[in-house]
Amino acid sequence: MMAGAGEDARALFRAGVRAALEAWPALQIAVENGFGGVHSQEKAEWLGGAVEDYFIRNADLELDEVEDFLGELMTNEFDTVVEDGSLPQVSQQLQTMFHHFQKGDGAALREMASHITQRKCKVKATALKAGRETDGDEDDADSVEEMEVTTTNDGATTDGICPQPEPSDPNSQNIKEEDIVEDGWTIVRRKK
């Protein structure tokens, strides 16, 4: 491989890594909602370089090693545990791109990056409001914020990659006053 061709392949690999990370809904949500602090966007940009360097330094990575690395970065940098099933998919995309990079297959890298960009989803997360006000003296340290996620397609084709959320019955989320017993427990009733 000539030096110029190697640099071109490296630039294509870098672009592919960035495309895969920018299309990753878990990372989009973390950045959009500032899970990484005030520098979330800068951390996301740094993440692309860190992933690229990780592959370059470790030529024969297994898929689970890539998943572990990405999971650790999301936990450490964005205080986010990825449990939506996307971690193996993104890891596989990155590993496939790296194999193309190792072979010097710039056309395949270009095609993969383009395909990922076309299927990219825009994700929006909004906090859900509780059905009732909580007492001010409850401990907030153990609270978990629930989020509703919606996706919209930015690209031309989706192939079912960006599923729209199912419309839910507006009454299904409401907690009726008689379902809350005096000690704070909520009675959950089966749908009919």
mmCIF file of C-alpha atoms in Angstrom:
data_model
loop_
_atom_site.group_PDB
_atom_site.id
_atom_site.type_symbol
_atom_site.label_atom_id
_atom_site.label_comp_id
_atom_site.label_asym_id
_atom_site.label_seq_id
_atom_site.Cartn_x
_atom_site.Cartn_y
_atom_site.Cartn_z
ATOM 1 C CA MET A 1 0.000 0.000 0.000
ATOM 2 C CA MET A 2 1.408 3.389 -0.976
ATOM 3 C CA ALA A 3 1.682 6.148 1.621
ATOM 4 C CA GLY A 4 -0.930 8.316 -0.128
ATOM 5 C CA ALA A 5 -3.368 5.430 -0.427
ATOM 6 C CA GLY A 6 -2.844 4.592 3.255
ATOM 7 C CA GLU A 7 -3.634 8.161 4.291
ATOM 8 C CA ASP A 8 -6.730 8.186 2.075
ATOM 9 C CA ALA A 9 -7.949 4.916 3.613
ATOM 10 C CA ARG A 10 -7.267 6.287 7.102
ATOM 11 C CA ALA A 11 -9.276 9.438 6.314
ATOM 12 C CA LEU A 12 -12.122 7.279 4.981
ATOM 13 C CA PHE A 13 -11.977 5.090 8.097
ATOM 14 C CA ARG A 14 -12.055 8.221 10.279
ATOM 15 C CA ALA A 15 -15.097 9.517 8.353
ATOM 16 C CA GLY A 16 -16.810 6.129 8.700
ATOM 17 C CA VAL A 17 -16.201 6.025 12.463
ATOM 18 C CA ARG A 18 -17.640 9.514 12.833
ATOM 19 C CA ALA A 19 -20.669 8.606 10.688
ATOM 20 C CA ALA A 20 -21.350 5.490 12.784
ATOM 21 C CA LEU A 21 -21.067 7.396 16.067
ATOM 22 C CA GLU A 22 -23.180 10.332 14.829
ATOM 23 C CA ALA A 23 -25.903 7.891 13.756
ATOM 24 C CA TRP A 24 -25.856 6.064 17.125
ATOM 25 C CA PRO A 25 -29.074 7.009 18.984
ATOM 26 C CA ALA A 26 -27.622 6.354 22.470
ATOM 27 C CA LEU A 27 -24.792 8.812 21.839
ATOM 28 C CA GLN A 28 -27.157 11.353 20.240
ATOM 29 C CA ILE A 29 -29.391 11.291 23.307
ATOM 30 C CA ALA A 30 -26.418 11.608 25.666
ATOM 31 C CA VAL A 31 -25.060 14.622 23.778
ATOM 32 C CA GLU A 32 -28.416 16.318 23.232
ATOM 33 C CA ASN A 33 -29.322 16.073 26.904
ATOM 34 C CA GLY A 34 -25.885 16.993 28.239
ATOM 35 C CA PHE A 35 -25.197 13.679 29.992
ATOM 36 C CA GLY A 36 -21.484 14.391 29.562
ATOM 37 C CA GLY A 37 -21.757 17.799 31.191
ATOM 38 C CA VAL A 38 -21.354 21.144 29.485
ATOM 39 C CA HIS A 39 -18.739 19.700 27.120
ATOM 40 C CA SER A 40 -20.895 16.824 25.802
ATOM 41 C CA GLN A 41 -20.456 17.821 22.151
ATOM 42 C CA GLU A 42 -16.677 18.072 22.524
ATOM 43 C CA LYS A 43 -16.636 14.658 24.222
ATOM 44 C CA ALA A 44 -18.591 13.170 21.315
ATOM 45 C CA GLU A 45 -16.058 14.590 18.850
ATOM 46 C CA TRP A 46 -13.178 13.283 20.987
ATOM 47 C CA LEU A 47 -14.890 9.871 21.102
ATOM 48 C CA GLY A 48 -14.493 9.507 17.322
ATOM 49 C CA GLY A 49 -10.731 9.983 17.570
ATOM 50 C CA ALA A 50 -10.485 7.685 20.593
ATOM 51 C CA VAL A 51 -12.337 4.886 18.774
ATOM 52 C CA GLU A 52 -10.202 5.336 15.658
ATOM 53 C CA ASP A 53 -6.981 5.180 17.718
ATOM 54 C CA TYR A 54 -8.264 2.131 19.624
ATOM 55 C CA PHE A 55 -8.697 0.202 16.368
ATOM 56 C CA ILE A 56 -5.345 1.351 14.948
ATOM 57 C CA ARG A 57 -3.464 0.279 18.115
ATOM 58 C CA ASN A 58 -5.298 -3.061 18.433
ATOM 59 C CA ALA A 59 -5.388 -4.697 15.011
ATOM 60 C CA ASP A 60 -7.129 -7.979 15.901
ATOM 61 C CA LEU A 61 -10.032 -6.949 18.124
ATOM 62 C CA GLU A 62 -12.916 -9.266 18.923
ATOM 63 C CA LEU A 63 -16.466 -7.913 18.763
ATOM 64 C CA ASP A 64 -16.981 -8.181 22.534
ATOM 65 C CA GLU A 65 -13.797 -6.155 23.124
ATOM 66 C CA VAL A 66 -15.145 -3.355 20.934
ATOM 67 C CA GLU A 67 -18.511 -3.494 22.742
ATOM 68 C CA ASP A 68 -16.778 -3.329 26.133
ATOM 69 C CA PHE A 69 -14.639 -0.379 25.030
ATOM 70 C CA LEU A 70 -17.634 1.604 23.696
ATOM 71 C CA GLY A 71 -19.692 0.723 26.777
ATOM 72 C CA GLU A 72 -16.933 1.951 29.090
ATOM 73 C CA LEU A 73 -16.572 5.204 27.157
ATOM 74 C CA MET A 74 -20.325 5.845 27.337
ATOM 75 C CA THR A 75 -20.357 5.087 31.065
ATOM 76 C CA ASN A 76 -17.262 7.092 31.929
ATOM 77 C CA GLU A 77 -17.752 10.097 29.650
ATOM 78 C CA PHE A 78 -21.555 10.373 29.454
ATOM 79 C CA ASP A 79 -22.717 8.595 32.631
ATOM 80 C CA THR A 80 -24.859 6.424 30.357
ATOM 81 C CA VAL A 81 -25.432 2.677 30.365
ATOM 82 C CA VAL A 82 -26.437 1.555 26.867
ATOM 83 C CA GLU A 83 -29.186 -1.058 27.149
ATOM 84 C CA ASP A 84 -31.094 -0.520 23.901
ATOM 85 C CA GLY A 85 -29.320 -3.278 21.963
ATOM 86 C CA SER A 86 -27.433 -0.812 19.769
ATOM 87 C CA LEU A 87 -23.988 -1.454 21.239
ATOM 88 C CA PRO A 88 -23.392 -4.725 19.307
ATOM 89 C CA GLN A 89 -24.675 -3.137 16.084
ATOM 90 C CA VAL A 90 -22.402 -0.100 16.290
ATOM 91 C CA SER A 91 -19.466 -2.306 17.309
ATOM 92 C CA GLN A 92 -20.064 -4.565 14.312
ATOM 93 C CA GLN A 93 -20.229 -1.572 11.943
ATOM 94 C CA LEU A 94 -16.957 -0.226 13.312
ATOM 95 C CA GLN A 95 -15.249 -3.602 13.119
ATOM 96 C CA THR A 96 -16.394 -4.130 9.520
ATOM 97 C CA MET A 97 -15.119 -0.681 8.565
ATOM 98 C CA PHE A 98 -11.773 -1.462 10.186
ATOM 99 C CA HIS A 99 -11.447 -4.681 8.173
ATOM 100 C CA HIS A 100 -12.073 -2.676 4.980
ATOM 101 C CA PHE A 101 -9.456 -0.166 6.159
ATOM 102 C CA GLN A 102 -6.916 -2.954 6.777
ATOM 103 C CA LYS A 103 -7.476 -4.290 3.249
ATOM 104 C CA GLY A 104 -7.187 -0.773 1.810
ATOM 105 C CA ASP A 105 -10.704 -1.025 0.372
ATOM 106 C CA GLY A 106 -11.572 2.680 0.175
ATOM 107 C CA ALA A 107 -14.634 2.073 -2.020
ATOM 108 C CA ALA A 108 -16.215 -0.201 0.603
ATOM 109 C CA LEU A 109 -15.425 2.335 3.357
ATOM 110 C CA ARG A 110 -16.997 5.140 1.314
ATOM 111 C CA GLU A 111 -20.077 3.020 0.614
ATOM 112 C CA MET A 112 -20.507 2.015 4.281
ATOM 113 C CA ALA A 113 -20.174 5.597 5.528
ATOM 114 C CA SER A 114 -22.644 6.782 2.908
ATOM 115 C CA HIS A 115 -25.118 4.016 3.781
ATOM 116 C CA ILE A 116 -24.901 4.820 7.502
ATOM 117 C CA THR A 117 -25.413 8.526 6.845
ATOM 118 C CA GLN A 118 -28.476 7.816 4.674
ATOM 119 C CA ARG A 119 -30.069 5.695 7.406
ATOM 120 C CA LYS A 120 -29.217 8.128 10.179
ATOM 121 C CA CYS A 121 -32.037 8.812 12.619
ATOM 122 C CA LYS A 122 -32.516 11.988 14.574
ATOM 123 C CA VAL A 123 -33.415 11.049 18.132
ATOM 124 C CA LYS A 124 -35.194 13.249 20.615
ATOM 125 C CA ALA A 125 -35.582 12.346 24.264
ATOM 126 C CA THR A 126 -37.985 14.144 26.554
ATOM 127 C CA ALA A 127 -38.466 13.612 30.251
ATOM 128 C CA LEU A 128 -41.802 12.130 31.271
ATOM 129 C CA LYS A 129 -43.748 13.981 33.953
ATOM 130 C CA ALA A 130 -44.954 12.015 36.959
ATOM 131 C CA GLY A 131 -48.672 11.463 37.357
ATOM 132 C CA ARG A 132 -48.632 13.018 40.836
ATOM 133 C CA GLU A 133 -46.413 15.410 42.731
ATOM 134 C CA THR A 134 -43.859 13.770 45.003
ATOM 135 C CA ASP A 135 -43.206 14.856 48.541
ATOM 136 C CA GLY A 136 -40.318 17.280 48.907
ATOM 137 C CA ASP A 137 -38.674 15.207 51.631
ATOM 138 C CA GLU A 138 -38.085 12.138 49.427
ATOM 139 C CA ASP A 139 -34.465 11.288 48.682
ATOM 140 C CA ASP A 140 -33.627 12.338 45.111
ATOM 141 C CA ALA A 141 -30.262 10.532 45.107
ATOM 142 C CA ASP A 142 -31.921 7.230 44.195
ATOM 143 C CA SER A 143 -34.311 8.664 41.617
ATOM 144 C CA VAL A 144 -34.205 7.558 38.003
ATOM 145 C CA GLU A 145 -35.372 9.892 35.293
ATOM 146 C CA GLU A 146 -37.551 8.233 32.686
ATOM 147 C CA MET A 147 -37.392 9.424 29.107
ATOM 148 C CA GLU A 148 -39.561 9.016 26.062
ATOM 149 C CA VAL A 149 -37.593 8.639 22.841
ATOM 150 C CA THR A 150 -38.836 9.590 19.393
ATOM 151 C CA THR A 151 -36.967 9.195 16.127
ATOM 152 C CA THR A 152 -37.168 10.896 12.770
ATOM 153 C CA ASN A 153 -35.323 9.894 9.636
ATOM 154 C CA ASP A 154 -32.801 12.363 8.207
ATOM 155 C CA GLY A 155 -31.894 10.202 5.212
ATOM 156 C CA ALA A 156 -33.532 9.032 2.008
ATOM 157 C CA THR A 157 -34.154 5.379 2.863
ATOM 158 C CA THR A 158 -34.759 3.685 6.172
ATOM 159 C CA ASP A 159 -35.170 -0.055 5.556
ATOM 160 C CA GLY A 160 -37.004 -0.125 8.895
ATOM 161 C CA ILE A 161 -33.966 1.137 10.792
ATOM 162 C CA CYS A 162 -35.701 4.197 12.298
ATOM 163 C CA PRO A 163 -38.982 2.829 13.575
ATOM 164 C CA GLN A 164 -41.479 5.399 14.717
ATOM 165 C CA PRO A 165 -42.787 4.893 18.238
ATOM 166 C CA GLU A 166 -46.103 3.143 18.534
ATOM 167 C CA PRO A 167 -48.911 5.545 19.386
ATOM 168 C CA SER A 168 -49.987 4.783 22.903
ATOM 169 C CA ASP A 169 -53.372 5.125 24.477
ATOM 170 C CA PRO A 170 -53.273 8.509 26.228
ATOM 171 C CA ASN A 171 -55.177 7.072 29.186
ATOM 172 C CA SER A 172 -52.743 4.169 29.669
ATOM 173 C CA GLN A 173 -50.128 6.382 31.371
ATOM 174 C CA ASN A 174 -52.548 8.152 33.692
ATOM 175 C CA ILE A 175 -52.661 6.968 37.276
ATOM 176 C CA LYS A 176 -56.095 7.229 38.758
ATOM 177 C CA GLU A 177 -56.403 8.730 42.200
ATOM 178 C CA GLU A 178 -58.050 5.581 43.648
ATOM 179 C CA ASP A 179 -55.062 3.480 42.457
ATOM 180 C CA ILE A 180 -52.693 5.229 44.873
ATOM 181 C CA VAL A 181 -52.958 3.756 48.333
ATOM 182 C CA GLU A 182 -52.007 5.771 51.403
ATOM 183 C CA ASP A 183 -48.503 4.338 51.885
ATOM 184 C CA GLY A 184 -47.395 5.514 48.417
ATOM 185 C CA TRP A 185 -47.822 2.254 46.509
ATOM 186 C CA THR A 186 -49.630 2.287 43.173
ATOM 187 C CA ILE A 187 -52.008 -0.454 42.100
ATOM 188 C CA VAL A 188 -51.317 -1.602 38.551
ATOM 189 C CA ARG A 189 -54.298 -2.901 36.640
ATOM 190 C CA ARG A 190 -54.279 -5.170 33.606
ATOM 191 C CA LYS A 191 -55.462 -3.726 30.278
ATOM 192 C CA LYS A 192 -58.831 -5.010 29.109
#
